[in-house]
Amino acid sequence: MGREILRMENISKSFPGVKALDDVRFNAYEGEVMALLGENGAGKSTLMKILSGVYTKDTGKILLNGKELEVLNPKDAFDKGIAIIHQELNLVPNLTVYENIFLGREETTTYKTLKKDYMIKEAKKLLDRLKVDIDPTLKINEISLAKQQMVEIAKALSLNTSVIIMDEPTDTLTDKEVDILFDVIRELKAEKKAIVYISHRLKEVFEICDRVTVLRDGKFIDERLVSEIDEEEIIKLMVGRTLDEQFPYLKTNTSEFVFEVKNLTNKYVKNISFSLKRGEVLGISGLVGAGRSELGKTIFGLYPIDEGEMILEGKKVEFKSPKEAIENGIMYVSEDRKSEGLVLTMDVKSNITLSSLDKFKRALGLDKKKEERISEDYRKKINIKTPTLTQKVKNLSGGNQQKVAIAKSLLTQPKVLILDEPTRGIDVGAKREIYDLLNVIKKEGHSVIMISSEMPEILGMSDRIIVMHEGKIKGELTKEEATSEKIMNYIIKEEEDRIESKIS
Amino acid sequence: MKAKLAKAKPFLGLVLIVIVVSILSPNFFTKDNLLTVLRQTSINAIIAAGMTFVILTAGIDLSVGSILGFSGAICAYLLTNGTNVILAFLAAVLVGAVFGLFNGVVITKGKVQPFIATLATMILLRGATMVFTNGKPIAVKGESATNTLRYIARGEILGIPVAVVMMIVVFIICYHILHNTKYGRHVYAVGGNEQAALLSGVNTDRVKMLAYMISGILASIAGIIVLSRLSSAQPTAGDGYELDAIAAVVLGGTSLAGGQGMILGTVVGAMIIGILNNALNLLDVQSYYQMIVRAIVILIAVLLDRKDKNK
Ligand SMILES: Nc1ncnc2c1ncn2[C@@H]1O[C@H](COP(=O)(O)OP(=O)(O)OP(=O)(O)O)[C@@H](O)[C@H]1O
Ligand SMILES: [Mg+2]
């Protein structure tokens, strides 16, 4: 059993209208991974932001190696050995990978000029350790979200730290990348570092964590050994009750086609054809970078189409902008809520209604009473945790932000709803709520295209699944025939073919 | 509660300045002087109202001073040549709208940074004004024209100067647009996160083009007021006004990063600048020192505001 490195006692923190943390305690142990679990808005990120100097605590104390620790700001926390990988990426988009890794602690010569070659080499080493192939001289905005996440991890690794906090690090990673990350975590354990691991994926907790601490509504609930607890019990600690079946799949029996895509081709996707029935959930599976989001955005009118056509309810359609797509009943919810999904500076209500303001138009201006009433309905319907509807969205927890983005899309009452990683960062209870919502949408006769990297979700909720790779459709499976092996086979076969053709 | 206090801050600043100035100069808090302050402030306030739209979309409009000068010159020319007063005014406003739209098109379709695009328009129109006026003032002649201009400059409605009434009307309309209409919501959305706004079905280019157009229109309305003051169009009219307008917007608590701020703050910001100018004159501060004092007050006000926002 590991020695206790970190101890947080009696930590409380309030924001206007919310008590985010209430007398919380938290420990981390040498060479162990401590999972920090709880529902969206339970206070996990807030607790870790206090530890890493982003927020100041109202009360309580922090002990590192038995000595009381005062963290003044994030830089101070770094210097004292606490590294954090934030839930929301914190990279400067137009700086290069290596510049981001060394941001704030650049290596210089005695003449104060930058040792660029040295930093590039060191960055390369760190990335190699993560087994990711990223050129350190590329700019952040030139690499994929998943790779950005790996850079964020590399940044934390490069520090000489004793505690490493990972706030939902696997959110944007593929299974393969998750495996690599877990290997790194095992190495870090061997180096006797203490790791704090926040995730909503309980499977991962059982794979990599040694203990769990559970928070609920800002309060400490329990600390347990992973070996002495099961999934059901963890969920019970988190949500305060037991949940029934995780995937409430609902079979639909329609045969009428609503939406059809024929030979869609552009810069990002090649020859895409599929059709969607009324009340159907079509899952799109594939690796990150398979062109799934690009396909969604192309349908949504964001990227121009070179060839092919789209047919909605028997009529040929063409959208020059998302505005036109929405007007025609097609809506897309981005996987990247921070930079594409939400206007963080606006309040909850204004975000929910942003795509549907025409519904609130009256002779002069907007009907704000109606706007409030309807936003409130949605807040209740999908259980968005916020003190008021006028709270700025940037002050909500990650999962609740995601629910706001979904509420916005539902309010447009789309005939075809494209959900890109809809449950990313969402807790077990809320996931279940979103799946229930999928069923409601189905029953109302609307259709969903669900892009997801989470295999259980794809298998659990889709009526049909198409598998994409490198911008092309590689296979289609019905609910009955689909297994995760079959899906992976489509992808792997393709990868092998590619490698073979390269060799020959 | 805290949030409300932060919003009231520019207003508290205004109250503070009024109190301080009233103590320093007994001539300040008189009805006549206050009306003078309001009348002087109206020009900057009207320009700043348009600037608020632009800044809320995370842009900037440096061309307002030149638009003011150019539309004033056109208006004066038309009036002198016997054009109907209403038509001449409409022509001035049309000039503002066209060049505002021009800014918007260059910025959205040409993908040019707002700073550069409007800087170019600023230089272009100042040059055009010089060419058009031959570098000399255009004095307005003709009875009906001079009468109307005099009414705008010195007339009153219910005891309130006409220019001030115009300012109040402008702000009521702008407030309504920003807070009660779909377009207003879109302005905040585009400034807060343009990509998210686009994906939410907002026609972001149109929102921005309209913002610059509103800014141009309001600058030309201010141009008519400036013209009325002197009954002649000066080739340098409006020179440097863009900076006062930007200062008023920022003093009013609107973020230059876009997406956050309020039009009511802009009135208050313009008032603070107007009162400061008035007080410095009343106190007989030499004009060179006036600049230094103004700069210091603006800096302090903005710093106080920032400090609060970082928490
Ligand atoms: N800066 C802030 N201002 C106001 N409220 C905040 C702020 N940051 C967090 N909160 C609130 O504090 C509570 C805890 O949020 P926190 O981000 O810690 O949740 P979390 O457990 O990390 O959730 P998630 O799993 O969704 O990421 C939430 O109710 C949130 O709305
Ligand atoms: Mg969080």
CSV table of N, CA, C and O in Angstrom, one decimal, chain A residues 177-244:
chain,number,residue,atom,x,y,z
A,177,GLU,N,-5.2,4.8,-28.5
A,177,GLU,CA,-4.5,5.8,-27.8
A,177,GLU,C,-4.7,5.7,-26.3
A,177,GLU,O,-3.8,6.0,-25.5
A,178,VAL,N,-5.9,5.2,-25.9
A,178,VAL,CA,-6.1,5.0,-24.4
A,178,VAL,C,-5.2,4.0,-23.9
A,178,VAL,O,-4.6,4.1,-22.8
A,179,ASP,N,-4.9,2.9,-24.7
A,179,ASP,CA,-4.0,1.9,-24.2
A,179,ASP,C,-2.6,2.5,-24.0
A,179,ASP,O,-1.9,2.1,-23.1
A,180,ILE,N,-2.2,3.3,-25.0
A,180,ILE,CA,-0.9,3.9,-24.9
A,180,ILE,C,-0.8,4.8,-23.6
A,180,ILE,O,0.1,4.7,-22.8
A,181,LEU,N,-1.9,5.6,-23.4
A,181,LEU,CA,-1.9,6.4,-22.2
A,181,LEU,C,-1.8,5.5,-20.9
A,181,LEU,O,-1.1,5.9,-20.0
A,182,PHE,N,-2.5,4.4,-20.9
A,182,PHE,CA,-2.5,3.5,-19.7
A,182,PHE,C,-1.1,3.0,-19.5
A,182,PHE,O,-0.6,2.8,-18.4
A,183,ASP,N,-0.4,2.7,-20.6
A,183,ASP,CA,1.0,2.2,-20.4
A,183,ASP,C,1.9,3.3,-19.8
A,183,ASP,O,2.7,3.0,-18.9
A,184,VAL,N,1.6,4.5,-20.2
A,184,VAL,CA,2.4,5.7,-19.6
A,184,VAL,C,2.0,5.8,-18.1
A,184,VAL,O,2.9,6.0,-17.3
A,185,ILE,N,0.7,5.6,-17.8
A,185,ILE,CA,0.3,5.8,-16.4
A,185,ILE,C,1.0,4.7,-15.6
A,185,ILE,O,1.5,4.9,-14.5
A,186,ARG,N,1.1,3.5,-16.1
A,186,ARG,CA,1.8,2.4,-15.4
A,186,ARG,C,3.2,2.7,-15.1
A,186,ARG,O,3.8,2.5,-14.1
A,187,GLU,N,3.9,3.3,-16.1
A,187,GLU,CA,5.3,3.7,-15.9
A,187,GLU,C,5.4,4.8,-14.8
A,187,GLU,O,6.3,4.7,-14.0
A,188,LEU,N,4.4,5.7,-14.9
A,188,LEU,CA,4.4,6.8,-13.9
A,188,LEU,C,4.2,6.2,-12.5
A,188,LEU,O,4.9,6.7,-11.5
A,189,LYS,N,3.4,5.2,-12.4
A,189,LYS,CA,3.2,4.5,-11.1
A,189,LYS,C,4.5,3.9,-10.6
A,189,LYS,O,4.9,4.0,-9.5
A,190,ALA,N,5.2,3.3,-11.6
A,190,ALA,CA,6.5,2.7,-11.2
A,190,ALA,C,7.5,3.7,-10.8
A,190,ALA,O,8.4,3.4,-9.9
A,191,GLU,N,7.3,4.9,-11.3
A,191,GLU,CA,8.2,6.0,-10.8
A,191,GLU,C,7.8,6.6,-9.5
A,191,GLU,O,8.2,7.7,-9.1
A,192,LYS,N,6.8,6.0,-8.9
A,192,LYS,CA,6.3,6.4,-7.6
A,192,LYS,C,5.6,7.7,-7.6
A,192,LYS,O,5.6,8.5,-6.6
A,193,LYS,N,5.0,8.1,-8.7
A,193,LYS,CA,4.2,9.3,-8.7
A,193,LYS,C,2.8,9.0,-8.3
A,193,LYS,O,2.3,7.9,-8.4
A,194,ALA,N,2.2,10.0,-7.7
A,194,ALA,CA,0.7,9.9,-7.4
A,194,ALA,C,-0.1,10.4,-8.6
A,194,ALA,O,0.2,11.5,-9.1
A,195,ILE,N,-1.1,9.7,-9.0
A,195,ILE,CA,-1.9,10.1,-10.1
A,195,ILE,C,-3.3,10.3,-9.7
A,195,ILE,O,-3.9,9.4,-9.0
A,196,VAL,N,-3.9,11.4,-10.1
A,196,VAL,CA,-5.4,11.6,-9.9
A,196,VAL,C,-6.0,11.4,-11.3
A,196,VAL,O,-5.6,12.1,-12.2
A,197,TYR,N,-7.0,10.6,-11.3
A,197,TYR,CA,-7.6,10.2,-12.6
A,197,TYR,C,-9.2,10.5,-12.6
A,197,TYR,O,-9.9,9.8,-11.8
A,198,ILE,N,-9.6,11.5,-13.3
A,198,ILE,CA,-11.0,11.8,-13.4
A,198,ILE,C,-11.6,11.3,-14.7
A,198,ILE,O,-11.0,11.5,-15.7
A,199,SER,N,-12.7,10.5,-14.6
A,199,SER,CA,-13.3,10.0,-15.8
A,199,SER,C,-14.7,9.6,-15.5
A,199,SER,O,-15.1,9.3,-14.4
A,200,HIS,N,-15.5,9.6,-16.6
A,200,HIS,CA,-16.9,9.1,-16.5
A,200,HIS,C,-16.9,7.7,-17.1
A,200,HIS,O,-18.0,7.1,-17.1
A,201,ARG,N,-15.8,7.2,-17.5
A,201,ARG,CA,-15.8,5.8,-18.0
A,201,ARG,C,-15.4,4.8,-17.0
A,201,ARG,O,-14.2,4.7,-16.7
A,202,LEU,N,-16.4,4.2,-16.4
A,202,LEU,CA,-16.1,3.3,-15.2
A,202,LEU,C,-15.2,2.1,-15.6
A,202,LEU,O,-14.4,1.7,-14.8
A,203,LYS,N,-15.3,1.7,-16.8
A,203,LYS,CA,-14.5,0.6,-17.3
A,203,LYS,C,-13.0,0.9,-17.1
A,203,LYS,O,-12.2,0.1,-16.6
A,204,GLU,N,-12.7,2.1,-17.4
A,204,GLU,CA,-11.3,2.6,-17.3
A,204,GLU,C,-10.8,2.6,-15.8
A,204,GLU,O,-9.7,2.3,-15.5
A,205,VAL,N,-11.7,2.9,-14.9
A,205,VAL,CA,-11.4,3.0,-13.5
A,205,VAL,C,-11.0,1.6,-13.1
A,205,VAL,O,-10.0,1.5,-12.3
A,206,PHE,N,-11.7,0.6,-13.5
A,206,PHE,CA,-11.3,-0.8,-13.1
A,206,PHE,C,-10.0,-1.2,-13.7
A,206,PHE,O,-9.3,-2.1,-13.2
A,207,GLU,N,-9.7,-0.7,-14.9
A,207,GLU,CA,-8.5,-1.1,-15.6
A,207,GLU,C,-7.2,-0.5,-15.0
A,207,GLU,O,-6.2,-1.1,-14.9
A,208,ILE,N,-7.3,0.8,-14.6
A,208,ILE,CA,-6.1,1.5,-14.3
A,208,ILE,C,-6.0,2.0,-12.9
A,208,ILE,O,-4.9,2.3,-12.4
A,209,CYS,N,-7.1,2.1,-12.1
A,209,CYS,CA,-7.1,2.8,-10.9
A,209,CYS,C,-6.9,1.9,-9.7
A,209,CYS,O,-7.3,0.7,-9.8
A,210,ASP,N,-6.3,2.4,-8.6
A,210,ASP,CA,-6.2,1.6,-7.4
A,210,ASP,C,-7.2,1.9,-6.4
A,210,ASP,O,-7.7,1.0,-5.6
A,211,ARG,N,-7.6,3.2,-6.3
A,211,ARG,CA,-8.6,3.6,-5.4
A,211,ARG,C,-9.6,4.5,-6.0
A,211,ARG,O,-9.3,5.1,-7.0
A,212,VAL,N,-10.8,4.7,-5.4
A,212,VAL,CA,-11.7,5.7,-5.9
A,212,VAL,C,-12.1,6.6,-4.7
A,212,VAL,O,-12.2,6.2,-3.6
A,213,THR,N,-12.3,7.9,-5.1
A,213,THR,CA,-12.9,8.9,-4.2
A,213,THR,C,-14.1,9.3,-4.9
A,213,THR,O,-14.1,9.7,-6.1
A,214,VAL,N,-15.3,9.3,-4.2
A,214,VAL,CA,-16.5,9.7,-4.9
A,214,VAL,C,-17.0,11.0,-4.2
A,214,VAL,O,-17.1,11.2,-3.0
A,215,LEU,N,-17.4,12.0,-5.1
A,215,LEU,CA,-18.0,13.2,-4.6
A,215,LEU,C,-19.5,13.2,-5.1
A,215,LEU,O,-19.8,12.7,-6.2
A,216,ARG,N,-20.4,13.8,-4.3
A,216,ARG,CA,-21.7,14.0,-4.8
A,216,ARG,C,-22.2,15.4,-4.4
A,216,ARG,O,-22.1,15.7,-3.2
A,217,ASP,N,-22.7,16.2,-5.3
A,217,ASP,CA,-23.2,17.6,-4.9
A,217,ASP,C,-22.2,18.3,-4.1
A,217,ASP,O,-22.5,19.0,-3.1
A,218,GLY,N,-20.9,18.2,-4.4
A,218,GLY,CA,-19.9,19.0,-3.7
A,218,GLY,C,-19.5,18.4,-2.3
A,218,GLY,O,-18.7,19.0,-1.6
A,219,LYS,N,-20.0,17.3,-2.0
A,219,LYS,CA,-19.6,16.7,-0.7
A,219,LYS,C,-18.8,15.4,-0.9
A,219,LYS,O,-19.0,14.6,-1.9
A,220,PHE,N,-17.9,15.1,0.0
A,220,PHE,CA,-17.2,13.9,0.0
A,220,PHE,C,-18.1,12.7,0.4
A,220,PHE,O,-18.8,12.8,1.4
A,221,ILE,N,-18.1,11.7,-0.4
A,221,ILE,CA,-19.0,10.5,-0.1
A,221,ILE,C,-18.2,9.4,0.5
A,221,ILE,O,-18.5,8.8,1.5
A,222,ASP,N,-17.2,9.0,-0.2
A,222,ASP,CA,-16.4,7.8,0.3
A,222,ASP,C,-15.1,7.7,-0.4
A,222,ASP,O,-14.9,8.2,-1.6
A,223,GLU,N,-14.1,7.0,0.2
A,223,GLU,CA,-12.9,6.6,-0.5
A,223,GLU,C,-12.8,5.1,-0.3
A,223,GLU,O,-12.9,4.6,0.8
A,224,ARG,N,-12.6,4.4,-1.4
A,224,ARG,CA,-12.6,2.9,-1.4
A,224,ARG,C,-11.4,2.4,-2.2
A,224,ARG,O,-10.9,3.0,-3.2
A,225,LEU,N,-11.1,1.1,-1.9
A,225,LEU,CA,-10.1,0.4,-2.8
A,225,LEU,C,-10.9,-0.2,-4.0
A,225,LEU,O,-12.0,-0.7,-3.8
A,226,VAL,N,-10.3,0.0,-5.2
A,226,VAL,CA,-11.0,-0.5,-6.4
A,226,VAL,C,-11.2,-2.1,-6.3
A,226,VAL,O,-12.3,-2.6,-6.7
A,227,SER,N,-10.3,-2.8,-5.7
A,227,SER,CA,-10.4,-4.2,-5.5
A,227,SER,C,-11.6,-4.6,-4.7
A,227,SER,O,-12.0,-5.8,-4.7
A,228,GLU,N,-12.1,-3.7,-3.9
A,228,GLU,CA,-13.2,-4.1,-3.0
A,228,GLU,C,-14.5,-3.5,-3.3
A,228,GLU,O,-15.4,-3.3,-2.5
A,229,ILE,N,-14.6,-3.1,-4.6
A,229,ILE,CA,-15.9,-2.4,-4.9
A,229,ILE,C,-16.3,-2.8,-6.4
A,229,ILE,O,-15.4,-3.2,-7.2
A,230,ASP,N,-17.5,-2.8,-6.7
A,230,ASP,CA,-17.9,-3.1,-8.1
A,230,ASP,C,-18.6,-1.9,-8.7
A,230,ASP,O,-18.9,-1.0,-8.0
A,231,GLU,N,-18.9,-2.1,-10.0
A,231,GLU,CA,-19.4,-1.0,-10.8
A,231,GLU,C,-20.7,-0.5,-10.2
A,231,GLU,O,-21.0,0.7,-10.0
A,232,GLU,N,-21.6,-1.4,-9.9
A,232,GLU,CA,-22.9,-1.1,-9.4
A,232,GLU,C,-22.8,-0.2,-8.1
A,232,GLU,O,-23.5,0.8,-8.0
A,233,GLU,N,-21.9,-0.6,-7.3
A,233,GLU,CA,-21.7,0.1,-6.0
A,233,GLU,C,-21.2,1.5,-6.2
A,233,GLU,O,-21.6,2.5,-5.6
A,234,ILE,N,-20.2,1.6,-7.2
A,234,ILE,CA,-19.7,3.0,-7.5
A,234,ILE,C,-20.8,3.9,-8.0
A,234,ILE,O,-21.0,5.0,-7.5
A,235,ILE,N,-21.6,3.3,-8.9
A,235,ILE,CA,-22.7,4.2,-9.5
A,235,ILE,C,-23.7,4.6,-8.3
A,235,ILE,O,-24.1,5.7,-8.3
A,236,LYS,N,-23.9,3.7,-7.4
A,236,LYS,CA,-24.8,4.0,-6.3
A,236,LYS,C,-24.2,5.1,-5.4
A,236,LYS,O,-24.9,6.0,-5.0
A,237,LEU,N,-22.9,5.1,-5.2
A,237,LEU,CA,-22.2,6.1,-4.4
A,237,LEU,C,-22.3,7.5,-5.2
A,237,LEU,O,-22.6,8.5,-4.6
A,238,MET,N,-22.2,7.4,-6.5
A,238,MET,CA,-22.2,8.6,-7.3
A,238,MET,C,-23.5,9.3,-7.4
A,238,MET,O,-23.7,10.5,-7.2
A,239,VAL,N,-24.5,8.5,-7.8
A,239,VAL,CA,-25.9,9.1,-8.0
A,239,VAL,C,-26.8,8.9,-6.9
A,239,VAL,O,-27.9,9.5,-6.9
A,240,GLY,N,-26.4,8.1,-5.9
A,240,GLY,CA,-27.3,8.0,-4.7
A,240,GLY,C,-28.4,7.0,-4.8
A,240,GLY,O,-29.3,7.0,-4.0
A,241,ARG,N,-28.5,6.3,-6.0
A,241,ARG,CA,-29.5,5.3,-6.2
A,241,ARG,C,-29.0,4.3,-7.2
A,241,ARG,O,-27.9,4.6,-7.9
A,242,THR,N,-29.7,3.3,-7.5
A,242,THR,CA,-29.2,2.3,-8.5
A,242,THR,C,-29.8,2.6,-9.8
A,242,THR,O,-30.9,3.1,-9.9
A,243,LEU,N,-29.1,2.3,-10.9
A,243,LEU,CA,-29.6,2.6,-12.2
A,243,LEU,C,-30.0,1.2,-12.8
A,243,LEU,O,-29.3,0.3,-12.6
A,244,ASP,N,-31.0,1.2,-13.6
A,244,ASP,CA,-31.3,0.0,-14.4
A,244,ASP,C,-30.4,-0.1,-15.6
A,244,ASP,O,-29.5,0.7,-15.8
